[in-house]
Amino acid sequence: MAQHFFLVCAFALLLSCQGKQPLSSDNADGNAYAQGFSLESHPDYELLQIKNPWTNDEVLQTYILVPQNLPLPDNLPAGTLLRTPLTRTVAFSSVVCSMMDELGVTDKLAGVGDAAYILTPSIQAGLAAGAIRDVGQETQPDIEKLLLLEPQLIMTTPISESAVGALNKVGATSFPCLDYLENHPLGRTEWIRLFGRLFGKKELADSLFFATVDAYEALRQSTADVKVRPTVFTEKKYGDFWYIPGGKSNVAYLLRDAGADYIWKDNPSTTNVSLSFETVLDKAENADFWLIKYYSVTSDQLPVTGYRLPVIGLTYGQLVDEFPNYGLFGAFKKRNVYGCNTAQSSYYQEVILHPDRLLQDLIKVFHPELLPEYELRFYGKLALCQKKINWRANFCQRCL
């Protein structure tokens, strides 16, 4: 799953929605932030179109949503017919699982892919009880098991146009979940409105989305007038390259809205950009903060309980052991490196639906005076050594 998220980030691409005015809950028929789909309501059905992010101004897939309790209308447009609400599905996306959990419809899941990496408690409970089956990885699914489950819809996360609809060849109806290509954080969240319509939870999905918009906007406004915006860069080197989020990516939006000055804010890319270490050091050497996501499961870490208080397992010593030149960054020298261990945290499950929660974390890092009572949810300051008892404890005396 770690590799899956890495691929997702590396291939992320979509048009910027800067300047687009958000809708209110009183006008909930259009899209507020999402660029990847469109919904068109008709008296007897809804027309859902997934846009093609790899070819501008084209439709990738069309679905016709008709309630099960209504007769099929005459003269339906061309597209894949889906009788709603769906009652038996398979998901190869932890994001979809999280959205279904929020909507209270995880009982409509017959199977999931990469089951061990889905932290959603209701999904894990379903797997343990045998109500949900593990159908393998999206790149190598168990086709026989999939077909035996007889799902109405298989929700996938394709990373290229050629991967769309691959399961259709074996007689299964697939649905491309391209939320990961939205460049605005609230654009990703808005996909819950689409799933609300698939599972007969339209009103609930809309209310959850607009509540998140309100929370996010309130936090964004709190940093609008900050006088000092600390500089920040993110991630670390993988192999020969350092993949940094472009200046029009959802990460860039979050850092800006948290009151920070993102080092690559002027980069025009909505996706990740691969740079050499030397290039990153030249631009980020004197940055105030460094944010890292990493995946680590070690014997000395406590297991995560629910969705709170992940243990931070990476230390400054381990960071320079991995690559000594990390110690050249000013943020390292000033001990302003913050880490999120995605093996212990529900980061990927939560922040898609609740970017306001991640925004709180970032505001706490950059402007702690604005949220004096808030405790970090995803990130934690790196420890100086392994003798740090837990992620909020003080450093041991030897390291002070």
PDB file of N, CA and C in Angstrom, residues 157 162 168 200:
ATOM      1  N   THR A 157      -8.677   2.257  -8.598  1.00  0.00           N
ATOM      2  CA  THR A 157      -7.899   3.494  -8.603  1.00  0.00           C
ATOM      3  C   THR A 157      -6.875   3.420  -9.734  1.00  0.00           C
ATOM      4  N   SER A 162      -5.068   3.520 -19.756  1.00  0.00           N
ATOM      5  CA  SER A 162      -5.066   2.127 -20.194  1.00  0.00           C
ATOM      6  C   SER A 162      -5.516   1.171 -19.093  1.00  0.00           C
ATOM      7  N   ASN A 168     -13.544  -4.944 -16.603  1.00  0.00           N
ATOM      8  CA  ASN A 168     -14.707  -5.152 -17.460  1.00  0.00           C
ATOM      9  C   ASN A 168     -14.518  -6.357 -18.373  1.00  0.00           C
ATOM     10  N   GLY A 200     -27.397   5.789  -2.037  1.00  0.00           N
ATOM     11  CA  GLY A 200     -28.654   6.290  -1.494  1.00  0.00           C
ATOM     12  C   GLY A 200     -28.498   7.159  -0.268  1.00  0.00           C
TER      13      GLY A 200
END
